[in-house]
Amino acid sequence: MDTSDILECDLLVIGAGMAGLSAAARAAEGGAKVVVIDKAKDIGGSAIISGGFVWTVPSTRKMRYVGNGDPALGAVVVDGYSDAIVWLRSRDVQMSGPHNVMYGRGYQIDIIGHLRSCVASVEHAGGVVVPETVTERLVTDEHGRVIGADTTHRDGAVRVLANNTIIATGGFQGSADLRAEYIHPHARSIPLRSNPCSTGDGLQLGTAVGGHLSDGHNPGFYGHLLCYPASLDHPSKFAVLTQYHSEFSVLLNKQGQRFCDESLGDHLNAQETLTRTDALALLVWDQRIEEEYVMKAFVEGIPPVDKLAVALAQGAKGALCPTLDDVARHADEWGFDGAAGRATLERYSAVVRSAPETLHPCIEGALLPNDKPPYRALVVQPAITFTHAGLAADDRARALDSRGQPIPGLLVAGADVGNTFRRGYAGGLAAALTFGLRAAQTATGDR
């Protein structure tokens, strides 16, 4: 490789999503020359097809409970959130007033405007953002410090040399093989409600230079239940086909039995359903739940839709059922034990009304009888948005080796950080933003 193939900069960012571009813009504001590369044709990653809600929980105590990951990493999100919002406002990013989102709060921002503004900041400081560029490998010096990466673009191969490198490729939800290896064998075939380009490049790049996979034992993932079957051929279908109301409903396995505490949230119900027979469940809700939860916005500002009608229009297996007999009949048609399912539903409502402490699995949340006809019955499946396993990192966003020591010159942000959440969830965009800013702070402080 001759000198014409070398590009030097202060900071190399691999990945042009929320974490990577936010990190790049923050560093560029301080005068750093930043090179951002991404293998996708367009910038934005999964952020650009999200709803743009930047939210999280208000305390580290709450984060420990609902995020369930490494407390130090969760604290980066919570403690860094207010400064991150101040930073967005300082950049004139359009955002809504505060919204309640799930068990936290936050803002809906102009996500496309923010990402474009980040690109402009990088370019204004003399850097570049280059899509359709593959990172072949990280480059290290004789002491093991990461000093950049070898990249390939349609115009040729370029070695990018940098004082620091940030991995921010968005996780590995786009890789069927890695999903099966690190999540569950059933995860190989589940739908992807995310961008298809996050296929584990960051994980592979990092481990090749000594990075360590975070505690990978049953790390879970963030996703939701969708109707089955479902075609996610356009991001506009992600939300409308998602069954957010499963937390107020009853889920049955193929044997007609409940298998989880549905009230803990649809994102957890998706993880529980993944491990069931065929990774399928039957979701049943009554007219009361339809009126009080389905036909009301799950998140402020997002209009509700008739979930069953939309699912049926997509060819999903579901039905409006005047009685529980009809639920049982359809359940049999779809490969579930209808008689057992009917018995479970009858027993569930009776126990909720008379002796809820005897429910198994128990219900931690709202106790809602499910006995006001007509009923909606819908076969559901889990779909994945982003992964929880990833590279081990500390609260300065430094990649760690197997001994827990920082790898010089290498930082991690966004979904490539492992164990920020562990079978829990408290805002993907907030985690990407706060870790991106933390990585930029560490990188520019090291210059």
Coordinates of C-alpha atoms in Angstrom, one line a residue:
M1 CA 0.0 0.0 0.0
D2 CA 1.6 3.3 -1.0
T3 CA 1.1 6.7 0.6
S4 CA -1.6 7.7 -1.8
D5 CA -3.8 5.1 -0.1
I6 CA -3.5 6.6 3.4
L7 CA -5.9 9.1 4.9
E8 CA -5.0 10.6 8.3
C9 CA -7.4 12.0 10.8
D10 CA -8.0 12.6 14.5
L11 CA -10.9 10.3 14.9
L12 CA -12.2 7.4 12.8
V13 CA -15.9 6.4 13.3
I14 CA -17.1 3.1 11.9
G15 CA -20.8 3.4 11.6
A16 CA -23.0 6.4 10.6
G17 CA -26.1 5.8 12.8
M18 CA -27.2 7.7 15.9
A19 CA -24.2 6.8 18.0
G20 CA -21.5 7.2 15.3
L21 CA -22.7 10.5 13.8
S22 CA -23.5 12.0 17.2
A23 CA -19.9 11.1 18.3
A24 CA -18.5 12.5 15.1
A25 CA -20.3 15.8 15.3
R26 CA -19.4 16.3 19.0
A27 CA -15.7 15.7 18.2
A28 CA -15.9 17.9 15.2
E29 CA -17.3 20.7 17.3
G30 CA -14.1 20.7 19.2
G31 CA -12.0 21.0 16.1
A32 CA -11.3 17.3 15.4
K33 CA -10.9 16.1 11.9
V34 CA -13.2 13.1 11.7
V35 CA -13.7 10.4 9.1
V36 CA -17.0 8.5 9.3
I37 CA -17.4 5.4 7.2
D38 CA -20.4 3.1 6.8
K39 CA -21.0 0.1 4.6
A40 CA -24.6 1.0 3.9
K41 CA -25.6 3.0 0.8
D42 CA -27.3 5.7 3.0
I43 CA -26.4 7.1 6.4
G44 CA -28.6 6.8 9.5
G45 CA -28.6 3.1 10.4
S46 CA -31.6 2.0 12.4
A47 CA -32.1 5.5 13.8
I48 CA -33.3 6.9 10.5
I49 CA -36.2 4.4 10.3
S50 CA -37.1 4.8 14.0
G51 CA -39.8 7.0 15.4
G52 CA -37.2 9.4 16.7
F53 CA -38.1 9.1 20.4
V54 CA -35.1 9.9 22.5
W55 CA -36.2 8.7 25.9
T56 CA -35.0 6.8 28.9
V57 CA -35.8 6.3 32.6
P58 CA -35.3 9.1 35.1
S59 CA -33.0 7.3 37.6
T60 CA -30.2 4.7 37.9
R61 CA -32.3 2.8 40.3
K62 CA -35.0 2.5 37.7
M63 CA -32.4 1.6 35.1
R64 CA -31.1 -1.3 37.2
Y65 CA -34.6 -2.7 37.4
V66 CA -35.9 -2.3 33.9
G67 CA -32.6 -2.3 31.9
N68 CA -31.0 -5.1 34.0
G69 CA -27.6 -4.6 32.4
D70 CA -24.3 -3.5 33.8
P71 CA -25.1 -0.7 36.3
A72 CA -22.1 1.3 35.3
L73 CA -23.2 1.3 31.6
G74 CA -26.8 2.0 32.5
A75 CA -25.5 5.0 34.5
V76 CA -23.9 6.4 31.3
V77 CA -27.3 6.6 29.7
V78 CA -29.2 8.0 32.7
D79 CA -26.5 10.4 33.9
G80 CA -25.6 11.6 30.4
Y81 CA -29.2 12.0 29.2
S82 CA -29.9 15.6 30.3
D83 CA -26.6 16.8 28.9
A84 CA -27.3 15.0 25.7
I85 CA -30.7 16.8 25.4
V86 CA -29.0 20.1 26.1
W87 CA -26.5 19.3 23.3
L88 CA -29.3 18.6 20.9
R89 CA -31.0 21.8 21.7
S90 CA -27.8 23.7 21.3
R91 CA -27.7 22.4 17.7
D92 CA -31.2 23.6 17.1
V93 CA -32.6 20.1 16.6
Q94 CA -36.3 20.2 16.4
M95 CA -38.0 18.3 19.2
S96 CA -41.4 17.9 20.8
G97 CA -42.4 18.7 24.3
P98 CA -41.7 16.0 26.9
H99 CA -43.6 12.7 26.3
N100 CA -44.2 9.8 28.7
V101 CA -42.8 6.7 26.9
M102 CA -43.4 3.3 28.5
Y103 CA -41.9 3.7 32.1
G104 CA -39.8 6.7 31.2
R105 CA -40.0 10.0 29.4
G106 CA -38.3 11.9 26.6
Y107 CA -38.7 13.8 23.4
Q108 CA -39.5 13.0 19.8
I109 CA -36.8 14.7 17.7
D110 CA -36.3 15.4 14.0
I111 CA -34.0 12.4 13.7
I112 CA -33.3 13.0 10.0
G113 CA -32.5 16.6 10.6
H114 CA -30.2 15.7 13.4
L115 CA -28.2 13.2 11.4
R116 CA -27.9 15.5 8.5
S117 CA -26.7 18.2 10.8
C118 CA -24.1 15.9 12.2
V119 CA -22.7 15.3 8.7
A120 CA -22.5 19.0 8.1
S121 CA -20.6 19.5 11.4
V122 CA -18.1 16.8 10.4
E123 CA -17.6 18.3 6.9
H124 CA -17.3 21.9 8.3
A125 CA -14.4 20.8 10.4
G126 CA -12.6 19.3 7.5
G127 CA -13.7 15.7 7.9
V128 CA -15.7 13.4 5.6
V129 CA -18.7 11.0 5.9
V130 CA -18.3 8.2 3.3
P131 CA -21.0 5.5 2.8
E132 CA -20.6 2.3 0.9
T133 CA -17.3 1.7 2.5
V134 CA -16.4 -1.6 4.1
T135 CA -14.0 -1.9 7.1
E136 CA -11.8 -4.9 6.3
R137 CA -9.8 -4.9 9.6
L138 CA -8.6 -2.6 12.4
V139 CA -4.9 -1.7 12.3
T140 CA -2.7 -1.8 15.4
D141 CA 0.8 -0.7 16.1
E142 CA 3.6 -2.8 17.6
H143 CA 2.2 -2.1 21.1
G144 CA -1.3 -3.2 20.3
R145 CA -2.8 0.2 20.1
V146 CA -5.6 0.6 17.5
I147 CA -4.4 3.2 15.0
G148 CA -7.1 3.0 12.4
A149 CA -8.5 0.6 9.8
D150 CA -8.1 -0.8 6.4
T151 CA -11.2 0.1 4.3
T152 CA -12.5 -0.7 0.8
H153 CA -14.7 1.7 -1.3
R154 CA -15.7 1.4 -4.9
D155 CA -12.9 3.8 -5.6
G156 CA -10.3 1.5 -4.1
A157 CA -8.6 0.6 -0.8
V158 CA -7.7 3.2 1.8
R159 CA -5.9 2.9 5.1
V160 CA -7.4 5.4 7.5
L161 CA -5.0 6.3 10.4
A162 CA -6.5 7.9 13.5
N163 CA -5.6 8.8 17.0
N164 CA -8.8 7.0 18.1
T165 CA -11.3 4.7 16.5
I166 CA -15.0 4.3 17.5
I167 CA -16.9 1.2 16.6
A168 CA -20.6 2.1 16.2
T169 CA -22.0 -0.4 13.7
G170 CA -25.4 -0.9 15.4
G171 CA -25.2 -4.5 16.7
F172 CA -25.7 -7.8 14.9
Q173 CA -29.5 -8.2 14.5
G174 CA -29.0 -8.4 10.7
S175 CA -27.0 -11.6 10.9
A176 CA -29.1 -14.8 11.2
D177 CA -26.0 -16.8 12.2
L178 CA -25.0 -14.5 15.0
R179 CA -28.6 -14.3 16.3
A180 CA -28.7 -18.0 16.5
E181 CA -25.3 -18.2 18.2
Y182 CA -25.8 -15.5 20.8
I183 CA -29.5 -15.3 21.4
H184 CA -31.3 -18.5 20.7
P185 CA -31.5 -21.1 17.8
H186 CA -35.0 -19.9 17.0
A187 CA -33.7 -16.4 16.5
R188 CA -32.1 -17.4 13.2
S189 CA -35.5 -17.1 11.4
I190 CA -37.3 -14.2 13.2
P191 CA -38.2 -11.1 11.3
L192 CA -36.0 -8.0 11.4
R193 CA -37.7 -4.7 12.4
S194 CA -34.5 -2.8 11.9
N195 CA -31.9 -1.9 9.2
P196 CA -30.5 -5.0 7.5
C197 CA -26.8 -3.7 7.5
S198 CA -26.1 -4.2 11.2
T199 CA -24.6 -7.7 10.8
G200 CA -22.0 -7.8 13.6
D201 CA -19.1 -6.1 11.8
G202 CA -18.3 -4.2 15.0
L203 CA -18.2 -7.4 17.1
Q204 CA -15.9 -9.1 14.6
L205 CA -13.6 -6.1 14.2
G206 CA -13.3 -5.6 17.9
T207 CA -12.7 -9.2 18.9
A208 CA -10.0 -9.5 16.2
V209 CA -7.8 -7.0 18.1
G210 CA -8.4 -8.5 21.5
G211 CA -11.9 -7.1 22.3
H212 CA -14.0 -9.3 24.6
L213 CA -17.6 -10.3 24.2
S214 CA -19.7 -9.0 27.1
D215 CA -21.3 -11.6 29.3
G216 CA -23.2 -13.4 26.6
H217 CA -25.3 -15.7 28.8
N218 CA -28.9 -15.2 27.8
P219 CA -28.4 -11.5 27.1
G220 CA -31.7 -11.1 25.3
F221 CA -32.5 -8.6 22.7
Y222 CA -34.8 -5.6 22.1
G223 CA -37.8 -6.4 19.9
H224 CA -41.6 -6.8 19.8
L225 CA -44.3 -9.2 19.0
L226 CA -45.7 -9.1 15.5
C227 CA -48.6 -10.8 13.9
Y228 CA -47.8 -14.0 12.1
P229 CA -47.1 -14.3 9.3
A230 CA -45.9 -10.8 8.6
S231 CA -44.0 -9.2 5.8
L232 CA -41.7 -6.4 7.0
D233 CA -40.9 -5.2 3.5
H234 CA -41.0 -1.5 4.5
P235 CA -40.2 0.3 7.8
S236 CA -43.6 1.8 7.8
K237 CA -44.9 -1.6 8.8
F238 CA -42.7 -2.0 11.9
A239 CA -45.0 -0.1 14.3
V240 CA -48.4 -0.9 12.9
L241 CA -47.8 -4.7 12.9
T242 CA -46.4 -4.6 16.5
Q243 CA -48.7 -5.8 19.2
Y244 CA -47.7 -3.4 22.0
H245 CA -50.9 -4.3 23.9
S246 CA -49.7 -7.8 24.7
E247 CA -48.8 -6.5 28.2
F248 CA -52.5 -6.2 28.9
S249 CA -53.6 -9.4 27.1
V250 CA -53.1 -13.2 27.5
L251 CA -50.4 -15.2 25.7
L252 CA -50.8 -18.9 25.1
N253 CA -48.3 -21.4 23.9
K254 CA -49.0 -24.3 21.5
Q255 CA -50.2 -26.3 24.5
G256 CA -52.8 -23.7 25.4
Q257 CA -51.0 -22.5 28.6
R258 CA -49.8 -19.1 29.7
F259 CA -46.0 -19.0 29.9
C260 CA -45.0 -15.6 31.1
D261 CA -46.0 -12.5 33.1
E262 CA -47.5 -10.6 30.1
S263 CA -47.7 -7.3 32.1
L264 CA -43.9 -6.8 32.2
G265 CA -44.0 -5.5 28.6
D266 CA -44.3 -6.5 25.0
H267 CA -40.5 -6.3 24.5
L268 CA -40.1 -9.0 27.2
N269 CA -43.0 -11.0 25.9
A270 CA -41.2 -11.2 22.5
Q271 CA -38.1 -12.7 24.3
E272 CA -40.3 -15.2 26.1
T273 CA -42.1 -16.2 22.9
L274 CA -38.8 -16.8 21.1
T275 CA -38.1 -19.9 23.3
R276 CA -41.6 -21.5 22.8
T277 CA -42.5 -24.2 20.3
D278 CA -42.0 -22.8 16.8
A279 CA -41.4 -19.4 18.4
L280 CA -45.1 -18.7 18.2
A281 CA -47.9 -17.7 20.6
L282 CA -51.6 -17.0 20.5
L283 CA -52.4 -13.5 21.7
V284 CA -56.0 -13.1 23.1
W285 CA -57.6 -9.9 24.2
D286 CA -61.2 -8.9 24.9
Q287 CA -63.4 -5.8 24.0
R288 CA -62.4 -4.0 27.2
I289 CA -58.7 -4.2 26.4
E290 CA -59.4 -3.2 22.8
E291 CA -61.2 -0.1 23.9
E292 CA -58.9 0.9 26.8
Y293 CA -55.5 0.0 25.4
V294 CA -55.4 -1.0 21.7
M295 CA -57.4 2.0 20.5
K296 CA -55.4 4.5 22.6
A297 CA -51.9 5.6 21.7
F298 CA -49.1 3.4 23.0
V299 CA -46.8 6.4 22.9
E300 CA -48.0 10.0 23.0
G301 CA -48.1 11.4 19.5
I302 CA -48.5 8.1 17.7
P303 CA -52.1 7.6 16.6
P304 CA -53.6 4.1 17.4
V305 CA -54.7 1.6 14.8
D306 CA -57.0 -1.4 14.7
K307 CA -54.3 -4.0 15.3
L308 CA -56.4 -7.0 14.3
A309 CA -57.8 -5.4 11.1
V310 CA -54.3 -4.3 10.0
A311 CA -52.9 -7.8 10.7
L312 CA -55.7 -9.6 8.8
A313 CA -55.1 -7.2 5.9
Q314 CA -51.5 -8.5 5.8
G315 CA -52.6 -12.1 5.7
A316 CA -51.9 -12.9 9.4
K317 CA -53.6 -15.7 11.3
G318 CA -56.2 -14.0 13.5
A319 CA -60.0 -13.6 14.0
L320 CA -62.7 -11.6 15.7
C321 CA -64.4 -14.2 18.0
P322 CA -67.8 -13.6 19.5
T323 CA -67.2 -16.3 22.1
L324 CA -64.4 -18.3 23.7
D325 CA -65.7 -21.3 21.7
D326 CA -64.8 -19.4 18.6
V327 CA -61.3 -18.7 20.0
A328 CA -60.8 -22.4 20.7
R329 CA -62.0 -23.4 17.2
H330 CA -59.6 -21.0 15.5
A331 CA -56.8 -21.9 17.9
D332 CA -57.1 -25.6 16.7
E333 CA -57.0 -24.4 13.1
W334 CA -53.7 -22.6 13.8
G335 CA -52.0 -25.5 15.5
F336 CA -52.8 -24.6 19.1
D337 CA -54.6 -26.7 21.7
G338 CA -58.0 -24.9 21.6
A339 CA -59.7 -26.7 24.5
A340 CA -56.7 -26.1 26.8
G341 CA -56.6 -22.5 25.7
R342 CA -60.2 -21.9 26.4
A343 CA -59.8 -23.5 29.9
T344 CA -56.8 -21.3 30.5
L345 CA -58.7 -18.1 29.5
E346 CA -61.7 -18.9 31.6
R347 CA -59.5 -19.8 34.6
Y348 CA -57.4 -16.6 34.1
S349 CA -60.3 -14.2 34.3
A350 CA -61.9 -16.0 37.2
V351 CA -58.7 -16.0 39.2
V352 CA -57.9 -12.4 38.4
R353 CA -61.3 -11.5 39.9
S354 CA -61.2 -13.7 43.0
A355 CA -57.7 -14.8 44.0
P356 CA -55.0 -13.1 41.8
E357 CA -52.2 -14.2 44.2
T358 CA -52.7 -17.7 42.9
L359 CA -52.0 -16.9 39.3
H360 CA -49.1 -18.7 37.7
P361 CA -47.2 -17.1 36.1
C362 CA -47.9 -14.2 38.4
I363 CA -48.9 -10.8 37.2
E364 CA -46.8 -7.9 38.6
G365 CA -48.7 -5.2 36.6
A366 CA -52.3 -4.4 36.1
L367 CA -54.8 -7.2 36.8
L368 CA -57.2 -7.2 33.9
P369 CA -60.0 -9.7 33.4
N370 CA -60.1 -10.9 29.8
D371 CA -63.8 -11.9 29.6
K372 CA -65.8 -9.2 27.8
P373 CA -66.7 -10.4 24.3
P374 CA -66.0 -10.2 21.5
Y375 CA -62.5 -11.5 21.7
R376 CA -59.5 -10.9 19.3
A377 CA -57.2 -13.9 18.7
L378 CA -54.0 -13.4 16.8
V379 CA -51.0 -15.6 16.2
V380 CA -47.8 -13.7 17.1
Q381 CA -44.1 -14.1 16.6
P382 CA -41.0 -12.2 18.0
A383 CA -39.2 -9.7 15.8
I384 CA -35.8 -8.1 16.6
T385 CA -34.8 -4.5 16.6
F386 CA -31.3 -4.6 18.2
T387 CA -29.1 -6.9 20.1
H388 CA -27.9 -6.7 23.7
A389 CA -24.7 -8.8 23.5
G390 CA -21.7 -6.9 22.2
L391 CA -18.2 -5.7 23.0
A392 CA -17.3 -5.3 26.6
A393 CA -16.8 -1.6 27.4
D394 CA -16.3 0.6 30.5
D395 CA -18.2 3.8 31.4
R396 CA -15.7 5.9 29.3
A397 CA -16.8 3.9 26.2
R398 CA -13.4 2.2 26.0
A399 CA -13.3 -1.3 24.6
L400 CA -12.1 -3.9 27.1
D401 CA -10.1 -7.0 26.6
S402 CA -10.7 -10.4 28.3
R403 CA -8.9 -9.1 31.5
G404 CA -11.1 -6.0 31.7
Q405 CA -8.3 -3.7 30.5
P406 CA -8.9 -1.0 27.9
I407 CA -7.7 -1.6 24.4
P408 CA -5.7 1.6 23.6
G409 CA -7.2 3.7 20.8
L410 CA -10.5 1.7 20.6
L411 CA -13.9 3.0 21.7
V412 CA -17.4 1.5 21.4
A413 CA -20.8 3.2 21.2
G414 CA -24.5 2.4 20.6
A415 CA -25.7 -1.2 20.2
D416 CA -22.1 -2.5 19.8
V417 CA -21.7 -1.9 23.6
G418 CA -22.6 -5.1 25.2
N419 CA -24.7 -5.4 28.4
T420 CA -26.0 -1.8 28.5
F421 CA -29.3 -3.7 28.6
R422 CA -29.7 -7.3 29.5
R423 CA -33.2 -8.7 28.6
G424 CA -34.4 -5.2 29.5
Y425 CA -34.9 -1.9 27.7
A426 CA -34.8 1.8 28.4
G427 CA -34.5 3.6 25.1
G428 CA -32.3 2.6 22.2
L429 CA -31.8 6.1 20.8
A430 CA -30.9 7.5 24.2
A431 CA -28.3 4.7 24.7
A432 CA -26.8 5.4 21.3
L433 CA -26.7 9.2 21.8
T434 CA -25.2 9.1 25.3
F435 CA -22.6 6.5 24.5
G436 CA -21.7 8.4 21.3
L437 CA -21.1 11.6 23.2
R438 CA -19.2 9.7 25.9
A439 CA -17.0 8.1 23.3
A440 CA -16.3 11.5 21.7
Q441 CA -15.4 13.0 25.0
T442 CA -13.0 10.2 25.7
A443 CA -11.5 10.4 22.2
T444 CA -11.0 14.1 22.2
G445 CA -9.6 14.0 25.7
D446 CA -7.0 11.5 24.5
R447 CA -5.8 13.7 21.7

